[in-house]
PDB file of C-alpha atoms in Angstrom:
ATOM      1  CA  ASP A 711      16.243  33.599   9.503  1.00  0.00           C
ATOM      2  CA  ALA A 712      18.442  31.560   7.041  1.00  0.00           C
ATOM      3  CA  GLY A 713      19.347  27.675   9.135  1.00  0.00           C
ATOM      4  CA  ASP A 714      22.455  26.560   9.759  1.00  0.00           C
ATOM      5  CA  THR A 715      25.782  25.013   8.033  1.00  0.00           C
ATOM      6  CA  LYS A 716      26.303  22.006  10.179  1.00  0.00           C
ATOM      7  CA  ARG A 717      25.279  19.230   7.619  1.00  0.00           C
ATOM      8  CA  GLU A 718      24.380  21.009   4.929  1.00  0.00           C
ATOM      9  CA  ASP A 719      24.125  24.549   3.867  1.00  0.00           C
ATOM     10  CA  SER A 720      20.632  25.917   4.490  1.00  0.00           C
ATOM     11  CA  GLY A 721      20.666  28.826   2.256  1.00  0.00           C
ATOM     12  CA  LYS A 722      22.057  27.215  -0.722  1.00  0.00           C
ATOM     13  CA  ASP A 723      20.625  23.471  -0.318  1.00  0.00           C
ATOM     14  CA  ILE A 724      16.998  23.928   1.540  1.00  0.00           C
ATOM     15  CA  ILE A 725      16.032  28.293   1.399  1.00  0.00           C
ATOM     16  CA  VAL A 726      17.054  29.384  -1.986  1.00  0.00           C
ATOM     17  CA  PRO A 727      15.537  26.053  -4.011  1.00  0.00           C
ATOM     18  CA  TYR A 728      12.478  27.046  -2.199  1.00  0.00           C
ATOM     19  CA  LEU A 729      12.147  30.340  -3.171  1.00  0.00           C
ATOM     20  CA  HIS A 730      12.820  29.168  -6.776  1.00  0.00           C
ATOM     21  CA  HIS A 731       9.815  27.145  -6.348  1.00  0.00           C
ATOM     22  CA  ILE A 732       7.608  29.793  -5.263  1.00  0.00           C
ATOM     23  CA  GLY A 733       8.376  31.626  -7.543  1.00  0.00           C
ATOM     24  CA  VAL A 734      10.829  34.138  -5.554  1.00  0.00           C
ATOM     25  CA  SER A 735      14.086  35.522  -7.259  1.00  0.00           C
ATOM     26  CA  GLN A 736      14.379  38.457  -4.865  1.00  0.00           C
ATOM     27  CA  LEU A 737      14.176  39.282  -0.865  1.00  0.00           C
ATOM     28  CA  ASP A 738      13.368  42.820  -0.039  1.00  0.00           C
ATOM     29  CA  ALA A 739      14.576  42.177   3.679  1.00  0.00           C
ATOM     30  CA  LEU A 740      16.450  39.134   5.119  1.00  0.00           C
ATOM     31  CA  VAL A 741      16.122  38.929   8.911  1.00  0.00           C
ATOM     32  CA  ILE A 742      18.535  37.576  10.951  1.00  0.00           C
ATOM     33  CA  THR A 743      16.496  37.836  14.062  1.00  0.00           C
ATOM     34  CA  PRO A 744      19.639  36.769  16.493  1.00  0.00           C
ATOM     35  CA  PRO A 745      23.373  36.490  15.540  1.00  0.00           C
ATOM     36  CA  ASP A 746      23.799  32.665  16.230  1.00  0.00           C
ATOM     37  CA  GLN A 747      25.272  29.938  13.349  1.00  0.00           C
ATOM     38  CA  ASP A 748      21.112  28.102  13.349  1.00  0.00           C
ATOM     39  CA  HIS A 749      20.090  31.307  12.620  1.00  0.00           C
ATOM     40  CA  PHE A 750      22.595  33.360  10.549  1.00  0.00           C
ATOM     41  CA  GLY A 751      24.659  30.110   8.891  1.00  0.00           C
ATOM     42  CA  GLY A 752      22.889  29.965   5.560  1.00  0.00           C
ATOM     43  CA  ALA A 753      22.616  33.675   4.512  1.00  0.00           C
ATOM     44  CA  PHE A 754      26.080  33.794   3.218  1.00  0.00           C
ATOM     45  CA  SER A 755      25.022  31.769   0.596  1.00  0.00           C
ATOM     46  CA  ILE A 756      21.540  33.539   0.459  1.00  0.00           C
ATOM     47  CA  ILE A 757      23.389  36.738  -0.232  1.00  0.00           C
ATOM     48  CA  LYS A 758      25.435  35.490  -3.152  1.00  0.00           C
ATOM     49  CA  MET A 759      22.839  33.541  -4.638  1.00  0.00           C
ATOM     50  CA  ILE A 760      19.788  36.127  -5.069  1.00  0.00           C
ATOM     51  CA  PRO A 761      18.952  39.934  -4.965  1.00  0.00           C
ATOM     52  CA  VAL A 762      18.679  40.885  -1.316  1.00  0.00           C
ATOM     53  CA  LYS A 763      17.343  44.403  -0.953  1.00  0.00           C
ATOM     54  CA  GLU A 764      18.400  45.009   3.214  1.00  0.00           C
ATOM     55  CA  LEU A 765      19.405  43.149   5.964  1.00  0.00           C
ATOM     56  CA  TRP A 766      17.510  43.819   9.085  1.00  0.00           C
ATOM     57  CA  ILE A 767      19.884  42.524  12.491  1.00  0.00           C
ATOM     58  CA  THR A 768      19.770  44.824  15.628  1.00  0.00           C
ATOM     59  CA  ASP A 769      22.745  46.955  16.449  1.00  0.00           C
ATOM     60  CA  CYS A 770      24.189  44.756  18.824  1.00  0.00           C
ATOM     61  CA  ALA A 771      24.084  41.931  16.184  1.00  0.00           C
ATOM     62  CA  ARG A 772      26.134  44.364  14.123  1.00  0.00           C
ATOM     63  CA  ILE A 773      29.019  44.135  16.729  1.00  0.00           C
ATOM     64  CA  GLU A 774      29.008  40.822  17.790  1.00  0.00           C
ATOM     65  CA  PRO A 775      32.450  39.086  16.742  1.00  0.00           C
ATOM     66  CA  LYS A 776      31.703  35.682  15.374  1.00  0.00           C
ATOM     67  CA  GLU A 777      34.026  35.428  12.628  1.00  0.00           C
ATOM     68  CA  ASN A 778      31.712  33.642  10.416  1.00  0.00           C
ATOM     69  CA  TRP A 779      28.954  36.487  11.072  1.00  0.00           C
ATOM     70  CA  GLN A 780      31.670  38.756  10.205  1.00  0.00           C
ATOM     71  CA  GLN A 781      31.683  37.377   7.189  1.00  0.00           C
ATOM     72  CA  VAL A 782      28.017  37.605   6.151  1.00  0.00           C
ATOM     73  CA  ILE A 783      27.518  41.485   7.302  1.00  0.00           C
ATOM     74  CA  ALA A 784      31.422  42.040   4.865  1.00  0.00           C
ATOM     75  CA  GLU A 785      29.397  40.114   1.816  1.00  0.00           C
ATOM     76  CA  ALA A 786      26.582  42.218   3.179  1.00  0.00           C
ATOM     77  CA  TYR A 787      28.378  45.173   2.391  1.00  0.00           C
ATOM     78  CA  ARG A 788      30.564  43.699  -0.533  1.00  0.00           C
ATOM     79  CA  ARG A 789      27.009  43.614  -2.647  1.00  0.00           C
ATOM     80  CA  GLY A 790      25.466  46.528  -1.904  1.00  0.00           C
ATOM     81  CA  VAL A 791      22.765  45.249   0.659  1.00  0.00           C
ATOM     82  CA  VAL A 792      21.126  47.857   2.786  1.00  0.00           C
ATOM     83  CA  ILE A 793      22.149  46.840   6.530  1.00  0.00           C
ATOM     84  CA  ARG A 794      19.259  48.292   8.513  1.00  0.00           C
ATOM     85  CA  ASP A 795      19.464  48.286  12.663  1.00  0.00           C
ATOM     86  CA  ILE A 796      15.736  47.308  13.598  1.00  0.00           C
ATOM     87  CA  HIS A 797      14.180  47.991  17.050  1.00  0.00           C
ATOM     88  CA  ARG A 798      10.856  48.288  18.449  1.00  0.00           C
ATOM     89  CA  GLY A 799       8.619  50.387  16.409  1.00  0.00           C
ATOM     90  CA  PHE A 800      10.313  49.787  13.760  1.00  0.00           C
ATOM     91  CA  MET A 801       7.410  49.387  10.523  1.00  0.00           C
ATOM     92  CA  TYR A 802       7.759  47.798   7.338  1.00  0.00           C
ATOM     93  CA  ARG A 803       4.434  48.518   4.925  1.00  0.00           C
ATOM     94  CA  GLU A 804       3.322  47.184   2.124  1.00  0.00           C
ATOM     95  CA  PRO A 805       0.038  47.530  -0.182  1.00  0.00           C
ATOM     96  CA  LEU A 806      -1.680  44.929   1.838  1.00  0.00           C
ATOM     97  CA  PHE A 807       0.599  43.647   4.278  1.00  0.00           C
ATOM     98  CA  GLU A 808       2.617  45.374   7.521  1.00  0.00           C
ATOM     99  CA  ILE A 809       5.268  43.836   9.813  1.00  0.00           C
ATOM    100  CA  LYS A 810       5.642  45.701  13.316  1.00  0.00           C
ATOM    101  CA  VAL A 811       8.638  44.821  15.541  1.00  0.00           C
ATOM    102  CA  VAL A 812       7.822  44.770  19.204  1.00  0.00           C
ATOM    103  CA  HIS A 813      11.390  43.920  20.118  1.00  0.00           C
ATOM    104  CA  PRO A 814      14.114  44.349  21.088  1.00  0.00           C
ATOM    105  CA  GLU A 815      15.159  47.863  22.526  1.00  0.00           C
ATOM    106  CA  THR A 816      18.473  47.762  21.930  1.00  0.00           C
ATOM    107  CA  LYS A 817      19.993  50.719  24.735  1.00  0.00           C
ATOM    108  CA  HIS A 818      22.737  48.004  26.462  1.00  0.00           C
ATOM    109  CA  CYS A 819      23.698  44.888  24.317  1.00  0.00           C
ATOM    110  CA  ILE A 820      23.374  41.763  26.630  1.00  0.00           C
ATOM    111  CA  ASP A 821      22.325  38.139  26.104  1.00  0.00           C
ATOM    112  CA  PRO A 822      21.394  38.171  21.912  1.00  0.00           C
ATOM    113  CA  ASN A 823      18.418  35.806  22.590  1.00  0.00           C
ATOM    114  CA  THR A 824      16.521  37.674  25.222  1.00  0.00           C
ATOM    115  CA  GLN A 825      17.351  40.849  22.448  1.00  0.00           C
ATOM    116  CA  SER A 826      16.302  38.297  19.515  1.00  0.00           C
ATOM    117  CA  ILE A 827      14.165  40.620  16.826  1.00  0.00           C
ATOM    118  CA  THR A 828      10.491  39.589  17.467  1.00  0.00           C
ATOM    119  CA  PHE A 829       8.155  41.231  15.273  1.00  0.00           C
ATOM    120  CA  ARG A 830       4.316  41.124  14.411  1.00  0.00           C
ATOM    121  CA  ALA A 831       2.738  40.202  10.901  1.00  0.00           C
ATOM    122  CA  LYS A 832      -0.417  41.019   9.640  1.00  0.00           C
ATOM    123  CA  GLY A 833      -2.451  40.586   6.705  1.00  0.00           C
ATOM    124  CA  LEU A 834      -5.495  40.360   4.626  1.00  0.00           C
ATOM    125  CA  GLY A 835      -7.270  39.744   8.180  1.00  0.00           C
ATOM    126  CA  HIS A 836      -4.568  37.549   9.417  1.00  0.00           C
ATOM    127  CA  SER A 837      -1.272  38.189  11.601  1.00  0.00           C
ATOM    128  CA  ALA A 838       1.570  36.262  13.106  1.00  0.00           C
ATOM    129  CA  VAL A 839       3.962  36.803  16.118  1.00  0.00           C
ATOM    130  CA  LEU A 840       7.573  35.462  14.836  1.00  0.00           C
ATOM    131  CA  THR A 841       9.988  34.819  17.627  1.00  0.00           C
ATOM    132  CA  GLY A 842      13.299  33.893  16.745  1.00  0.00           C
ATOM    133  CA  ASP A 843      14.623  32.891  20.066  1.00  0.00           C
ATOM    134  CA  LEU A 844      13.437  34.968  22.166  1.00  0.00           C
ATOM    135  CA  THR A 845      13.244  34.384  25.682  1.00  0.00           C
ATOM    136  CA  ILE A 846      10.726  34.504  28.762  1.00  0.00           C
ATOM    137  CA  GLN A 847      13.116  37.941  30.047  1.00  0.00           C
ATOM    138  CA  GLY A 848      12.681  38.792  26.459  1.00  0.00           C
ATOM    139  CA  GLU A 849       8.825  37.997  26.764  1.00  0.00           C
ATOM    140  CA  LYS A 850       8.572  39.871  29.863  1.00  0.00           C
ATOM    141  CA  GLU A 851      10.153  43.381  28.290  1.00  0.00           C
ATOM    142  CA  ILE A 852       7.370  42.585  25.274  1.00  0.00           C
ATOM    143  CA  LEU A 853       4.525  42.123  27.728  1.00  0.00           C
ATOM    144  CA  ALA A 854       5.544  45.461  29.560  1.00  0.00           C
ATOM    145  CA  THR A 855       5.048  47.686  26.321  1.00  0.00           C
ATOM    146  CA  ASP A 856       1.453  48.383  25.088  1.00  0.00           C
ATOM    147  CA  ALA A 857       2.288  46.513  22.000  1.00  0.00           C
ATOM    148  CA  TYR A 858      -1.257  44.785  20.534  1.00  0.00           C
ATOM    149  CA  LEU A 859       0.366  41.182  20.189  1.00  0.00           C
ATOM    150  CA  LYS A 860      -3.043  38.999  19.522  1.00  0.00           C
ATOM    151  CA  SER A 861      -2.705  37.526  16.826  1.00  0.00           C
ATOM    152  CA  ASP A 862      -3.436  33.851  14.485  1.00  0.00           C
ATOM    153  CA  VAL A 863       0.007  32.578  15.028  1.00  0.00           C
ATOM    154  CA  LEU A 864       3.218  32.340  17.012  1.00  0.00           C
ATOM    155  CA  LYS A 865       6.309  30.866  16.372  1.00  0.00           C
ATOM    156  CA  LEU A 866       7.566  29.862  19.394  1.00  0.00           C
ATOM    157  CA  GLY A 867      10.694  31.385  20.718  1.00  0.00           C
ATOM    158  CA  HIS A 868      14.109  29.138  20.912  1.00  0.00           C
ATOM    159  CA  HIS A 869      12.598  25.770  19.093  1.00  0.00           C
ATOM    160  CA  GLY A 870      10.580  25.062  21.637  1.00  0.00           C
ATOM    161  CA  SER A 871      12.569  25.190  24.646  1.00  0.00           C
ATOM    162  CA  LYS A 872      11.775  25.852  28.585  1.00  0.00           C
ATOM    163  CA  THR A 873      13.707  29.098  28.143  1.00  0.00           C
ATOM    164  CA  SER A 874      10.388  30.340  26.372  1.00  0.00           C
ATOM    165  CA  SER A 875       6.856  30.811  26.014  1.00  0.00           C
ATOM    166  CA  SER A 876       5.230  31.355  28.897  1.00  0.00           C
ATOM    167  CA  ARG A 877       1.975  31.087  30.128  1.00  0.00           C
ATOM    168  CA  MET A 878       1.647  34.811  30.169  1.00  0.00           C
ATOM    169  CA  PHE A 879       3.322  35.301  27.356  1.00  0.00           C
ATOM    170  CA  LEU A 880       0.879  32.874  24.893  1.00  0.00           C
ATOM    171  CA  THR A 881      -2.048  34.096  26.888  1.00  0.00           C
ATOM    172  CA  ARG A 882      -1.569  37.433  25.514  1.00  0.00           C
ATOM    173  CA  ILE A 883      -1.179  36.070  21.938  1.00  0.00           C
ATOM    174  CA  GLY A 884      -3.689  33.672  21.798  1.00  0.00           C
ATOM    175  CA  PRO A 885      -2.959  32.055  18.802  1.00  0.00           C
ATOM    176  CA  SER A 886      -5.004  29.483  16.750  1.00  0.00           C
ATOM    177  CA  ILE A 887      -1.875  27.718  16.237  1.00  0.00           C
ATOM    178  CA  ALA A 888       1.790  28.009  17.372  1.00  0.00           C
ATOM    179  CA  LEU A 889       4.344  26.502  15.325  1.00  0.00           C
ATOM    180  CA  ILE A 890       7.655  24.884  16.779  1.00  0.00           C
ATOM    181  CA  SER A 891      10.983  25.488  14.388  1.00  0.00           C
ATOM    182  CA  SER A 892      12.885  21.896  15.965  1.00  0.00           C
ATOM    183  CA  GLY A 893      15.134  19.787  13.825  1.00  0.00           C
ATOM    184  CA  ARG A 894      14.389  16.191  13.228  1.00  0.00           C
ATOM    185  CA  LYS A 895      16.605  14.028  16.753  1.00  0.00           C
ATOM    186  CA  ASN A 896      17.469  17.139  17.758  1.00  0.00           C
ATOM    187  CA  ARG A 897      20.037  17.211  20.382  1.00  0.00           C
ATOM    188  CA  PHE A 898      18.882  19.595  22.523  1.00  0.00           C
ATOM    189  CA  ARG A 899      15.589  17.565  22.311  1.00  0.00           C
ATOM    190  CA  HIS A 900      13.219  20.245  21.489  1.00  0.00           C
ATOM    191  CA  PRO A 901      10.501  20.830  21.963  1.00  0.00           C
ATOM    192  CA  ASN A 902      10.363  20.646  25.734  1.00  0.00           C
ATOM    193  CA  LYS A 903       7.729  18.401  26.936  1.00  0.00           C
ATOM    194  CA  GLU A 904       6.793  20.886  29.394  1.00  0.00           C
ATOM    195  CA  ILE A 905       6.221  23.753  27.071  1.00  0.00           C
ATOM    196  CA  ILE A 906       3.934  20.764  25.228  1.00  0.00           C
ATOM    197  CA  GLN A 907       1.758  20.213  28.282  1.00  0.00           C
ATOM    198  CA  ARG A 908       1.501  24.294  28.299  1.00  0.00           C
ATOM    199  CA  LEU A 909      -0.050  24.499  24.695  1.00  0.00           C
ATOM    200  CA  ASP A 910      -2.120  21.679  25.719  1.00  0.00           C
ATOM    201  CA  SER A 911      -3.454  23.110  28.640  1.00  0.00           C
ATOM    202  CA  LEU A 912      -4.317  26.462  27.070  1.00  0.00           C
ATOM    203  CA  LYS A 913      -5.490  24.229  24.217  1.00  0.00           C
ATOM    204  CA  ILE A 914      -3.205  25.860  21.862  1.00  0.00           C
ATOM    205  CA  PRO A 915      -2.755  23.214  18.569  1.00  0.00           C
ATOM    206  CA  TYR A 916       0.732  23.332  17.483  1.00  0.00           C
ATOM    207  CA  LEU A 917       3.247  22.044  14.182  1.00  0.00           C
ATOM    208  CA  ASN A 918       6.638  21.040  14.421  1.00  0.00           C
ATOM    209  CA  THR A 919       8.964  21.156  11.481  1.00  0.00           C
ATOM    210  CA  ALA A 920      10.646  17.955  13.219  1.00  0.00           C
ATOM    211  CA  GLU A 921       7.242  16.084  12.080  1.00  0.00           C
ATOM    212  CA  ARG A 922       6.128  17.997   9.860  1.00  0.00           C
ATOM    213  CA  GLY A 923       8.726  19.670   7.709  1.00  0.00           C
ATOM    214  CA  THR A 924       8.506  22.808   5.870  1.00  0.00           C
ATOM    215  CA  ILE A 925       5.389  24.509   7.121  1.00  0.00           C
ATOM    216  CA  ASP A 926       3.371  27.199   5.114  1.00  0.00           C
ATOM    217  CA  MET A 927       0.817  29.606   6.602  1.00  0.00           C
ATOM    218  CA  ILE A 928      -1.006  31.115   3.410  1.00  0.00           C
ATOM    219  CA  PHE A 929      -3.252  34.322   4.388  1.00  0.00           C
ATOM    220  CA  ARG A 930      -6.134  35.380   2.436  1.00  0.00           C
ATOM    221  CA  THR A 931      -8.642  37.557   3.095  1.00  0.00           C
ATOM    222  CA  ASP A 932     -11.620  34.225   4.024  1.00  0.00           C
ATOM    223  CA  THR A 933      -9.572  32.289   5.318  1.00  0.00           C
ATOM    224  CA  MET A 934      -5.823  31.178   6.337  1.00  0.00           C
ATOM    225  CA  VAL A 935      -4.527  28.026   4.564  1.00  0.00           C
ATOM    226  CA  VAL A 936      -1.930  25.530   6.311  1.00  0.00           C
ATOM    227  CA  LYS A 937       0.406  23.659   4.788  1.00  0.00           C
ATOM    228  CA  THR A 938       2.861  20.758   5.652  1.00  0.00           C
ATOM    229  CA  MET A 939       5.567  19.286   3.588  1.00  0.00           C
ATOM    230  CA  ILE A 940       4.434  16.151   5.634  1.00  0.00           C
ATOM    231  CA  GLU A 941       0.913  15.124   5.856  1.00  0.00           C
TER     232      GLU A 941
END
């Protein structure tokens, strides 16, 4: 995802400089989990500023009428970016790395958050489930499949909102750490206290970007390294 543009352009001011800092000069894929402004806002700048091979979205997102979102799609077309419709079962493999999409199955277009792209990434003996704005209803749909979900890391759905992260979903994944993507002093007061209590009751430690800034999860064959901007 590419962040928002309300306070600053996340793509131009944060993501692209960060990518350059870690030595990334192009992207094989840019994934927009739901077509909401706080997830696609910086995408226009990213596509303009660095080469992007593919834009991954759902087929329902492709027809989402928001003007700013359609501008992102138009810019991708203009620059020859392949726009790929992502759905359950899609697989992306590199020699030491694999992404498997576990959601959505978009036979019908409903709430974008419920159909938020969710995938399990694994490599070097470690794994992570990344959920975008996935809702409890979306979690139920995933749990009804035979998808293997057990992972070391879980990025909580919808910024730690109480509309996500059901006890059953957390238990099925069984992460050793949860990540919460929320803004400092955000008006929605994410993460929700109920979710924090749920994590505590399940003894799942968590890190919140509102408190720790950028969080890097680095998979190595012998360990998993966690780095935060703010210690």
